[in-house]
């Protein structure tokens, strides 16, 4: 990783005249309705399990909170961002749900978030544990031990996971505001997780966060997201480093300091969420 001085290098404020990806900007209510109507067709699973992983501080909690906020229509903060967490050395495997009607009626998709990587190699969750989590062996509430993987006689070890316990979509969360995006160690570890997911047939996408911090044009107006040269460039870097095709990479701006939601930010979040749900739906049907 670069130091604090070259980390925040800004792009030139340039945009392409035409967007490189088309999304309709006045479609929020339709997109929202699609998500509200969604239900897994396969009745072996009540919910699609989405695993967020990536470097600490990349915006995993922020992405979950943004999805929650978009669906609730107000800025929420279920998942505490790292900035205010004093407990960053321990990592609990916690499933986050989003309420739909009222308490007790969650949306049929849930998120877990794993800090797979850190500058300090002893802090992140090991690749072995991430693999076991993807296979459904780790129960909700387990506290990861950075120096040892979960043992088979642990109370939180699920010996016989079924389809409903497995991870159905893997989402790699990467922040756009660092010029080199990922260190070699990050690339190495992310690749290992990706290959394991591929062997299990788990679909994978990447979320590119903090595009507002990374590109002044996006900060000015989120509708510039798919015109931003800088965002495009960062997506290409992810493609090269991790082998994730660009059509599986979704740039987003998370709600981080806003007090109200807005339709354009919601639209970008929904665009990513809908794809993630679709990939999960495909996975649980095609086994
Ligand atoms: N400007 C901006 N800040 C963000 C965005 N996403 C997250 N952040 C901030 O980045 C910091 C780390 O985010 P967090 O979600 O806690 O990262 P995590 O460690 O991956 O869960 C927090 O201070 C967030 O407020 C974003 O899209 N834009
Ligand atoms: Mg977090």
Coordinates of N, CA and C in Angstrom, one line a residue, residues 30-251:
X30 N -39.4 1.3 -10.1 CA -39.5 0.0 -10.8 C -38.5 -0.9 -10.2
X31 N -37.3 -0.4 -10.1 CA -36.2 -1.3 -9.5 C -36.5 -1.7 -8.1
X32 N -37.0 -0.8 -7.4 CA -37.4 -1.1 -6.0 C -38.5 -2.1 -5.9
X33 N -39.4 -2.0 -6.8 CA -40.5 -3.0 -6.8 C -40.0 -4.4 -7.2
X34 N -39.1 -4.4 -8.1 CA -38.5 -5.8 -8.5 C -37.9 -6.4 -7.3
X35 N -37.2 -5.6 -6.5 CA -36.5 -6.1 -5.3 C -37.5 -6.5 -4.3
X36 N -38.6 -5.7 -4.1 CA -39.6 -6.0 -3.1 C -40.4 -7.3 -3.5
X37 N -40.6 -7.5 -4.8 CA -41.3 -8.7 -5.2 C -40.5 -10.0 -5.3
X38 N -39.2 -9.8 -5.1 CA -38.3 -11.0 -5.3 C -38.5 -12.0 -4.2
X39 N -38.5 -13.3 -4.6 CA -38.5 -14.4 -3.7 C -37.7 -15.6 -4.4
X40 N -36.9 -16.3 -3.7 CA -36.2 -17.4 -4.3 C -37.2 -18.4 -4.8
X41 N -37.0 -18.9 -6.0 CA -37.9 -19.9 -6.6 C -37.7 -21.2 -6.0
X42 N -36.4 -21.5 -5.6 CA -36.1 -22.8 -5.0 C -36.5 -22.7 -3.5
X43 N -37.5 -23.6 -3.1 CA -38.0 -23.5 -1.8 C -37.1 -24.2 -0.7
X44 N -35.9 -24.7 -1.2 CA -34.9 -25.2 -0.2 C -34.3 -24.0 0.5
X45 N -34.3 -22.8 -0.1 CA -33.7 -21.7 0.5 C -34.7 -20.6 0.8
X46 N -34.7 -20.1 2.0 CA -35.6 -19.0 2.3 C -34.9 -17.6 2.0
X47 N -33.6 -17.6 1.9 CA -32.9 -16.4 1.7 C -31.6 -16.6 0.9
X48 N -31.3 -15.6 0.1 CA -30.0 -15.7 -0.7 C -28.9 -15.1 0.3
X49 N -27.9 -15.9 0.4 CA -26.8 -15.5 1.3 C -25.7 -14.8 0.4
X50 N -25.4 -13.5 0.8 CA -24.5 -12.7 0.1 C -23.3 -12.5 1.0
X51 N -22.1 -12.9 0.6 CA -20.9 -12.7 1.4 C -20.1 -11.5 0.9
X52 N -19.9 -10.5 1.7 CA -19.1 -9.3 1.4 C -17.7 -9.6 1.9
X53 N -16.7 -9.5 1.1 CA -15.4 -9.6 1.6 C -14.5 -8.5 1.0
X54 N -13.3 -8.3 1.6 CA -12.4 -7.3 1.1 C -11.6 -6.6 2.2
X55 N -10.7 -5.7 1.8 CA -9.9 -5.1 2.8 C -10.7 -4.3 3.8
X56 N -10.1 -4.2 5.0 CA -10.8 -3.4 6.0 C -10.9 -1.9 5.6
X57 N -12.0 -1.3 5.8 CA -12.2 0.1 5.4 C -12.6 0.3 4.0
X58 N -12.8 -0.8 3.3 CA -13.2 -0.7 1.8 C -14.6 -0.3 1.6
X59 N -15.5 -0.4 2.7 CA -16.9 0.0 2.5 C -17.9 -1.1 2.6
X60 N -17.5 -2.2 3.2 CA -18.4 -3.4 3.3 C -19.6 -3.0 4.1
X61 N -19.4 -2.5 5.3 CA -20.5 -2.2 6.2 C -21.3 -1.0 5.5
X62 N -20.6 -0.1 4.9 CA -21.2 1.0 4.2 C -22.1 0.5 3.1
X63 N -21.7 -0.5 2.4 CA -22.5 -1.0 1.3 C -23.8 -1.7 1.9
X64 N -23.6 -2.5 2.9 CA -24.8 -3.1 3.5 C -25.8 -1.9 4.0
X65 N -25.2 -1.0 4.7 CA -26.1 0.1 5.2 C -26.7 0.9 4.1
X66 N -26.1 1.0 3.0 CA -26.6 1.7 1.8 C -27.8 0.9 1.2
X67 N -27.6 -0.4 1.1 CA -28.8 -1.2 0.6 C -29.9 -1.1 1.6
X68 N -29.6 -1.2 2.9 CA -30.6 -1.1 3.9 C -31.4 0.3 3.8
X69 N -30.6 1.3 3.7 CA -31.1 2.7 3.6 C -32.0 2.9 2.3
X70 N -31.5 2.4 1.2 CA -32.3 2.5 0.0 C -33.6 1.7 0.1
X71 N -33.6 0.6 0.7 CA -34.8 -0.2 0.8 C -35.8 0.4 1.9
X72 N -35.2 1.0 2.9 CA -36.1 1.5 4.0 C -36.5 3.0 3.6
X73 N -35.8 3.6 2.7 CA -36.2 5.0 2.3 C -35.7 6.0 3.3
X74 N -34.7 5.6 4.1 CA -34.1 6.6 5.1 C -32.7 6.0 5.4
X75 N -31.8 6.9 5.8 CA -30.5 6.5 6.1 C -30.4 5.7 7.4
X76 N -29.9 4.5 7.3 CA -29.9 3.7 8.5 C -28.4 3.3 8.8
X77 N -28.2 2.7 10.0 CA -26.8 2.4 10.3 C -26.7 1.1 11.1
X78 N -27.3 0.0 10.6 CA -27.2 -1.3 11.3 C -25.8 -1.8 11.5
X79 N -25.0 -1.8 10.4 CA -23.7 -2.3 10.5 C -22.8 -1.1 10.8
X80 N -22.2 -1.1 12.0 CA -21.3 0.0 12.4 C -20.1 0.1 11.5
X81 N -19.9 1.3 11.0 CA -18.7 1.4 10.1 C -17.4 1.3 11.0
X82 N -16.3 0.9 10.4 CA -15.1 0.7 11.2 C -14.6 1.9 11.9
X83 N -15.0 3.1 11.4 CA -14.5 4.3 12.0 C -15.0 4.4 13.5
X84 N -16.1 3.8 13.8 CA -16.6 3.9 15.2 C -16.5 2.6 15.9
X85 N -16.0 1.6 15.3 CA -15.9 0.3 16.0 C -14.6 0.2 16.8
X86 N -14.7 -0.1 18.0 CA -13.5 -0.2 18.9 C -13.1 -1.7 19.0
X87 N -13.7 -2.5 18.2 CA -13.6 -3.9 18.4 C -13.0 -4.5 17.1
X88 N -12.1 -3.8 16.5 CA -11.7 -4.3 15.2 C -10.8 -5.5 15.2
X89 N -10.3 -5.9 16.4 CA -9.5 -7.1 16.4 C -10.2 -8.4 16.4
X90 N -11.5 -8.4 16.9 CA -12.3 -9.6 16.8 C -13.3 -9.4 15.7
X91 N -13.6 -10.5 15.1 CA -14.5 -10.4 14.0 C -15.6 -11.5 14.2
X92 N -16.8 -11.0 14.3 CA -17.9 -12.0 14.5 C -18.5 -12.2 13.1
X93 N -18.9 -13.5 12.9 CA -19.6 -13.8 11.7 C -21.1 -13.5 12.0
X94 N -21.5 -12.4 11.5 CA -22.9 -11.9 11.8 C -23.7 -11.7 10.5
X95 N -24.9 -12.2 10.5 CA -25.8 -12.1 9.4 C -26.6 -10.9 9.5
X96 N -26.6 -10.0 8.6 CA -27.4 -8.8 8.6 C -28.7 -9.0 7.7
X97 N -29.8 -8.7 8.3 CA -31.1 -8.8 7.6 C -31.6 -7.4 7.4
X98 N -32.6 -7.3 6.4 CA -33.2 -6.0 6.2 C -34.7 -6.2 6.4
X99 N -35.3 -5.4 7.2 CA -36.7 -5.6 7.5 C -37.6 -5.1 6.3
X100 N -38.6 -5.8 6.1 CA -39.4 -5.5 4.9 C -40.7 -4.8 5.4
X101 N -41.7 -5.6 5.8 CA -42.9 -5.0 6.3 C -42.7 -4.4 7.7
X102 N -42.5 -5.2 8.6 CA -42.3 -4.8 10.0 C -41.3 -5.8 10.6
X103 N -41.0 -5.7 11.9 CA -40.1 -6.7 12.5 C -40.6 -8.1 12.2
X104 N -39.6 -9.0 11.9 CA -40.0 -10.4 11.7 C -40.3 -10.7 10.3
X105 N -40.3 -9.7 9.4 CA -40.5 -10.0 8.0 C -39.4 -9.5 7.2
X106 N -38.2 -10.2 7.2 CA -37.1 -9.6 6.5 C -37.2 -9.9 5.0
X107 N -36.4 -9.2 4.2 CA -36.2 -9.5 2.8 C -35.5 -10.8 2.7
X108 N -35.8 -11.5 1.6 CA -35.3 -12.9 1.4 C -33.8 -12.9 0.9
X109 N -33.0 -11.9 1.4 CA -31.6 -12.0 1.1 C -30.9 -11.4 2.3
X110 N -29.8 -12.0 2.7 CA -29.0 -11.5 3.8 C -27.6 -11.3 3.5
X111 N -26.9 -10.5 4.3 CA -25.5 -10.2 4.0 C -24.6 -10.6 5.2
X112 N -23.5 -11.2 5.0 CA -22.5 -11.3 6.0 C -21.3 -10.6 5.5
X113 N -20.5 -10.1 6.4 CA -19.3 -9.3 6.0 C -18.1 -9.8 6.7
X114 N -17.1 -10.1 5.9 CA -15.8 -10.7 6.4 C -14.7 -9.8 6.0
X115 N -13.9 -9.4 7.1 CA -12.7 -8.6 6.8 C -11.6 -9.6 6.4
X116 N -11.5 -9.9 5.2 CA -10.5 -10.9 4.8 C -9.1 -10.5 4.7
X117 N -8.9 -9.2 4.7 CA -7.6 -8.7 4.5 C -7.2 -7.5 5.4
X118 N -6.0 -7.5 5.8 CA -5.6 -6.3 6.5 C -4.1 -6.1 6.3
X119 N -3.7 -4.9 6.5 CA -2.3 -4.6 6.4 C -1.5 -5.5 7.3
X120 N -2.1 -5.6 8.5 CA -1.5 -6.5 9.5 C -2.0 -7.9 9.2
X121 N -1.1 -8.8 8.7 CA -1.5 -10.1 8.3 C -2.2 -10.9 9.3
X122 N -2.0 -10.6 10.6 CA -2.6 -11.4 11.7 C -4.0 -11.0 12.0
X123 N -4.5 -10.0 11.4 CA -5.8 -9.5 11.7 C -7.0 -10.0 10.9
X124 N -6.7 -10.2 9.6 CA -7.8 -10.6 8.7 C -8.2 -12.0 9.0
X125 N -9.4 -12.4 8.5 CA -9.9 -13.8 8.6 C -9.1 -14.6 7.6
X126 N -8.7 -15.8 8.0 CA -7.9 -16.6 7.1 C -8.7 -17.1 5.9
X127 N -8.0 -17.3 4.8 CA -8.6 -17.8 3.6 C -9.3 -19.1 3.9
X128 N -8.7 -20.0 4.7 CA -9.3 -21.2 5.1 C -10.7 -21.0 5.7
X129 N -10.8 -20.1 6.6 CA -12.1 -19.8 7.3 C -13.1 -19.2 6.2
X130 N -12.6 -18.4 5.3 CA -13.5 -17.9 4.3 C -14.1 -19.0 3.4
X131 N -13.2 -19.9 3.1 CA -13.7 -21.1 2.3 C -14.7 -21.9 3.1
X132 N -14.5 -22.1 4.4 CA -15.4 -22.9 5.2 C -16.7 -22.1 5.3
X133 N -16.6 -20.8 5.4 CA -17.9 -20.0 5.5 C -18.6 -20.1 4.2
X134 N -17.9 -20.1 3.0 CA -18.6 -20.2 1.8 C -19.3 -21.6 1.6
X135 N -18.7 -22.6 2.2 CA -19.3 -23.9 2.1 C -20.5 -24.1 3.1
X136 N -20.6 -23.1 4.0 CA -21.8 -23.2 4.9 C -21.4 -23.8 6.3
X137 N -20.1 -24.0 6.5 CA -19.7 -24.7 7.8 C -19.7 -23.8 9.0
X138 N -19.8 -22.5 8.8 CA -19.6 -21.6 9.9 C -21.0 -21.0 10.3
X139 N -21.4 -21.2 11.5 CA -22.7 -20.7 12.0 C -22.6 -19.2 12.4
X140 N -23.8 -18.6 12.3 CA -23.9 -17.2 12.7 C -23.5 -17.0 14.1
X141 N -22.7 -16.0 14.4 CA -22.3 -15.7 15.8 C -20.9 -16.1 16.1
X142 N -20.2 -16.9 15.2 CA -18.9 -17.4 15.4 C -17.9 -16.2 15.4
X143 N -17.0 -16.2 16.4 CA -15.9 -15.2 16.4 C -14.7 -15.8 15.8
X144 N -14.2 -15.2 14.7 CA -13.0 -15.7 14.0 C -11.8 -15.5 14.9
X145 N -11.0 -16.5 14.8 CA -9.7 -16.4 15.5 C -8.6 -16.2 14.4
X146 N -7.9 -15.1 14.5 CA -7.0 -14.7 13.4 C -5.8 -15.7 13.2
X147 N -5.6 -16.5 14.3 CA -4.4 -17.4 14.2 C -4.8 -18.9 14.0
X148 N -6.0 -19.2 14.1 CA -6.4 -20.6 13.9 C -7.8 -20.7 13.2
X149 N -7.9 -21.6 12.3 CA -9.2 -21.8 11.7 C -10.2 -22.5 12.6
X150 N -11.4 -22.4 12.3 CA -12.5 -23.0 13.2 C -12.2 -24.5 13.3
X151 N -12.4 -25.1 14.4 CA -12.2 -26.5 14.5 C -13.6 -27.2 14.4
X152 N -13.5 -28.5 13.9 CA -14.7 -29.2 13.6 C -15.6 -29.5 14.8
X153 N -15.0 -29.4 16.0 CA -15.8 -29.6 17.2 C -16.3 -28.3 17.9
X154 N -16.1 -27.3 17.2 CA -16.6 -26.0 17.7 C -18.1 -26.0 17.6
X155 N -18.8 -25.4 18.6 CA -20.2 -25.3 18.6 C -20.8 -24.6 17.4
X156 N -19.9 -23.7 16.9 CA -20.4 -22.9 15.7 C -20.0 -23.6 14.4
X157 N -19.5 -24.8 14.4 CA -19.2 -25.5 13.2 C -20.3 -26.3 12.8
X158 N -20.8 -26.1 11.6 CA -21.9 -26.8 11.0 C -21.3 -28.0 10.2
X159 N -21.5 -29.2 10.7 CA -20.9 -30.4 10.1 C -21.5 -30.8 8.8
X160 N -22.8 -30.5 8.7 CA -23.5 -31.0 7.4 C -24.3 -29.8 6.8
X161 N -23.6 -28.9 6.3 CA -24.3 -27.8 5.7 C -25.2 -28.2 4.4
X162 N -26.3 -27.6 4.3 CA -27.1 -27.8 3.1 C -27.1 -26.5 2.2
X163 N -27.8 -26.6 1.1 CA -27.8 -25.4 0.2 C -28.1 -24.1 0.9
X164 N -29.0 -24.1 1.8 CA -29.5 -22.9 2.5 C -28.4 -22.3 3.4
X165 N -27.4 -23.1 3.8 CA -26.3 -22.6 4.7 C -25.2 -22.0 3.9
X166 N -25.1 -22.4 2.6 CA -24.0 -22.0 1.8 C -24.0 -20.5 1.4
X167 N -22.9 -20.0 1.0 CA -22.9 -18.7 0.4 C -23.3 -18.8 -1.1
X168 N -24.2 -17.9 -1.5 CA -24.8 -18.0 -2.8 C -24.2 -17.0 -3.8
X169 N -23.7 -15.9 -3.3 CA -23.0 -14.9 -4.1 C -21.8 -14.3 -3.3
X170 N -20.7 -14.2 -3.9 CA -19.5 -13.6 -3.3 C -19.3 -12.2 -3.9
X171 N -19.2 -11.2 -3.0 CA -19.1 -9.9 -3.4 C -17.8 -9.3 -2.8
X172 N -16.9 -9.0 -3.7 CA -15.6 -8.4 -3.3 C -15.7 -6.9 -3.3
X173 N -15.5 -6.3 -2.1 CA -15.7 -4.8 -2.0 C -14.3 -4.1 -2.0
X174 N -14.2 -3.2 -3.0 CA -12.9 -2.5 -3.1 C -13.1 -1.1 -3.2
X175 N -12.3 -0.3 -2.6 CA -12.4 1.1 -2.6 C -11.7 1.8 -3.8
X176 N -12.4 2.7 -4.4 CA -11.8 3.3 -5.7 C -10.8 4.4 -5.4
X177 N -10.7 4.9 -4.1 CA -10.0 6.1 -3.9 C -8.5 5.9 -3.6
X178 N -8.0 4.7 -3.9 CA -6.5 4.6 -3.8 C -6.0 4.4 -5.2
X179 N -4.9 5.0 -5.5 CA -4.5 4.9 -6.9 C -4.1 3.5 -7.3
X180 N -3.4 2.8 -6.4 CA -3.0 1.4 -6.8 C -4.1 0.4 -6.5
X181 N -5.2 0.8 -5.8 CA -6.3 0.0 -5.5 C -6.0 -1.2 -4.6
X182 N -5.1 -2.1 -5.0 CA -4.8 -3.3 -4.2 C -3.4 -3.6 -4.1
X183 N -2.9 -3.9 -2.9 CA -1.5 -4.3 -2.8 C -1.3 -5.8 -3.4
X184 N -0.1 -6.2 -3.5 CA 0.2 -7.5 -4.1 C -0.4 -8.6 -3.1
X185 N -0.3 -8.3 -1.8 CA -0.8 -9.3 -0.8 C -2.3 -9.4 -0.9
X186 N -2.9 -8.3 -1.1 CA -4.4 -8.3 -1.2 C -4.8 -9.1 -2.5
X187 N -4.1 -8.8 -3.6 CA -4.4 -9.5 -4.8 C -4.3 -11.0 -4.6
X188 N -3.2 -11.4 -4.0 CA -2.9 -12.8 -3.8 C -4.1 -13.5 -3.0
X189 N -4.5 -12.8 -1.9 CA -5.5 -13.4 -1.0 C -6.9 -13.4 -1.7
X190 N -7.2 -12.3 -2.3 CA -8.5 -12.2 -3.0 C -8.6 -13.3 -4.1
X191 N -7.5 -13.5 -4.8 CA -7.4 -14.5 -5.8 C -7.7 -15.9 -5.3
X192 N -7.1 -16.2 -4.2 CA -7.3 -17.5 -3.5 C -8.7 -17.7 -3.2
X193 N -9.4 -16.7 -2.6 CA -10.8 -16.8 -2.3 C -11.6 -16.9 -3.6
X194 N -11.2 -16.2 -4.6 CA -12.0 -16.2 -5.8 C -11.9 -17.6 -6.5
X195 N -10.7 -18.2 -6.4 CA -10.6 -19.5 -7.1 C -11.4 -20.6 -6.3
X196 N -11.4 -20.4 -5.0 CA -12.1 -21.4 -4.1 C -13.6 -21.2 -4.5
X197 N -14.1 -20.0 -4.6 CA -15.5 -19.7 -4.9 C -15.8 -20.3 -6.3
X198 N -14.9 -20.1 -7.2 CA -15.1 -20.6 -8.6 C -15.3 -22.1 -8.6
X199 N -14.4 -22.8 -7.8 CA -14.5 -24.3 -7.7 C -15.8 -24.7 -7.1
X200 N -16.4 -23.9 -6.3 CA -17.7 -24.2 -5.7 C -18.8 -23.7 -6.6
X201 N -18.5 -23.1 -7.7 CA -19.5 -22.6 -8.6 C -20.2 -21.3 -8.1
X202 N -19.7 -20.7 -7.1 CA -20.3 -19.5 -6.5 C -20.1 -18.3 -7.4
X203 N -21.1 -17.6 -7.9 CA -20.9 -16.4 -8.7 C -20.3 -15.3 -7.9
X204 N -19.5 -14.5 -8.6 CA -18.7 -13.4 -8.0 C -18.9 -12.1 -8.7
X205 N -19.0 -11.1 -7.9 CA -19.0 -9.7 -8.4 C -18.1 -8.9 -7.6
X206 N -17.8 -7.7 -8.1 CA -17.0 -6.7 -7.3 C -17.8 -5.4 -7.2
X207 N -17.7 -4.8 -6.0 CA -18.3 -3.5 -5.8 C -17.2 -2.5 -5.6
X208 N -17.2 -1.5 -6.4 CA -16.2 -0.4 -6.3 C -16.8 0.7 -5.6
X209 N -16.3 1.0 -4.3 CA -16.9 2.0 -3.5 C -16.2 3.3 -3.5
X210 N -16.7 4.3 -2.9 CA -16.1 5.6 -2.7 C -15.8 6.3 -4.0
X211 N -16.6 6.1 -5.0 CA -16.4 6.7 -6.3 C -16.5 8.2 -6.1
X212 N -17.2 8.7 -5.1 CA -17.4 10.1 -4.9 C -16.0 10.7 -4.4
X213 N -15.3 10.0 -3.6 CA -14.0 10.4 -3.1 C -13.0 10.4 -4.2
X214 N -13.2 9.4 -5.1 CA -12.2 9.1 -6.1 C -12.3 10.1 -7.3
X215 N -13.5 10.5 -7.6 CA -13.7 11.3 -8.8 C -14.5 12.5 -8.5
X216 N -14.0 13.7 -8.7 CA -14.7 15.0 -8.4 C -16.0 15.1 -9.2
X217 N -16.0 14.6 -10.4 CA -17.2 14.7 -11.3 C -18.3 13.9 -10.7
X218 N -18.0 12.8 -10.1 CA -19.0 11.9 -9.5 C -19.5 12.6 -8.2
X219 N -18.5 13.2 -7.5 CA -18.9 13.9 -6.2 C -19.9 15.0 -6.6
X220 N -19.6 15.7 -7.7 CA -20.5 16.8 -8.1 C -21.9 16.3 -8.4
X221 N -21.9 15.1 -9.2 CA -23.2 14.6 -9.6 C -23.0 13.1 -9.8
X222 N -23.7 12.3 -8.9 CA -23.5 10.8 -9.0 C -23.9 10.3 -10.4
X223 N -24.7 11.1 -11.1 CA -25.2 10.6 -12.5 C -24.0 10.6 -13.4
X224 N -22.8 11.1 -13.1 CA -21.6 11.0 -13.9 C -20.9 9.7 -13.7
X225 N -21.4 8.8 -12.9 CA -20.7 7.6 -12.6 C -20.3 6.8 -13.8
X226 N -21.2 6.6 -14.7 CA -20.8 5.8 -15.9 C -20.2 6.6 -17.0
X227 N -19.9 7.8 -16.7 CA -19.1 8.6 -17.7 C -17.7 8.9 -17.2
X228 N -17.5 8.6 -15.9 CA -16.2 8.9 -15.3 C -15.0 8.1 -15.9
X229 N -14.0 8.8 -16.4 CA -12.8 8.1 -16.9 C -12.1 7.4 -15.8
X230 N -12.1 8.1 -14.6 CA -11.3 7.5 -13.5 C -12.0 6.2 -13.0
X231 N -13.3 6.2 -12.9 CA -14.0 5.0 -12.4 C -13.7 3.9 -13.4
X232 N -13.8 4.2 -14.7 CA -13.6 3.2 -15.7 C -12.2 2.6 -15.6
X233 N -11.2 3.5 -15.3 CA -9.8 3.1 -15.2 C -9.7 2.1 -14.0
X234 N -10.3 2.5 -12.9 CA -10.2 1.7 -11.7 C -10.9 0.3 -11.9
X235 N -11.9 0.3 -12.7 CA -12.6 -1.0 -13.0 C -11.7 -1.9 -13.8
X236 N -10.9 -1.2 -14.8 CA -10.0 -2.0 -15.6 C -8.9 -2.6 -14.7
X237 N -8.5 -1.8 -13.7 CA -7.4 -2.4 -12.8 C -7.9 -3.6 -12.1
X238 N -9.2 -3.5 -11.6 CA -9.7 -4.7 -10.9 C -9.8 -5.9 -11.8
X239 N -10.2 -5.6 -13.1 CA -10.3 -6.7 -14.0 C -9.0 -7.4 -14.2
X240 N -8.0 -6.6 -14.4 CA -6.6 -7.2 -14.6 C -6.1 -7.9 -13.3
X241 N -6.3 -7.2 -12.1 CA -5.7 -7.8 -10.9 C -6.5 -9.1 -10.5
X242 N -7.8 -9.1 -10.6 CA -8.6 -10.2 -10.0 C -9.2 -11.1 -11.1
X243 N -9.2 -10.6 -12.3 CA -9.9 -11.4 -13.4 C -11.4 -11.4 -13.3
X244 N -11.9 -10.3 -12.7 CA -13.4 -10.1 -12.7 C -13.8 -9.3 -13.9
X245 N -14.6 -9.8 -14.8 CA -15.0 -9.1 -16.0 C -15.7 -7.8 -15.6
X246 N -15.5 -6.7 -16.5 CA -16.1 -5.4 -16.1 C -17.6 -5.5 -15.9
X247 N -18.3 -6.3 -16.7 CA -19.7 -6.4 -16.5 C -20.2 -6.9 -15.2
X248 N -19.2 -7.4 -14.4 CA -19.5 -8.0 -13.0 C -19.0 -7.0 -12.0
X249 N -18.6 -5.8 -12.4 CA -18.0 -4.8 -11.4 C -19.0 -3.7 -11.4
X250 N -19.4 -3.3 -10.1 CA -20.4 -2.3 -10.0 C -19.9 -1.1 -9.1
X251 N -19.7 0.0 -9.7 CA -19.3 1.2 -8.9 C -20.5 1.7 -8.1

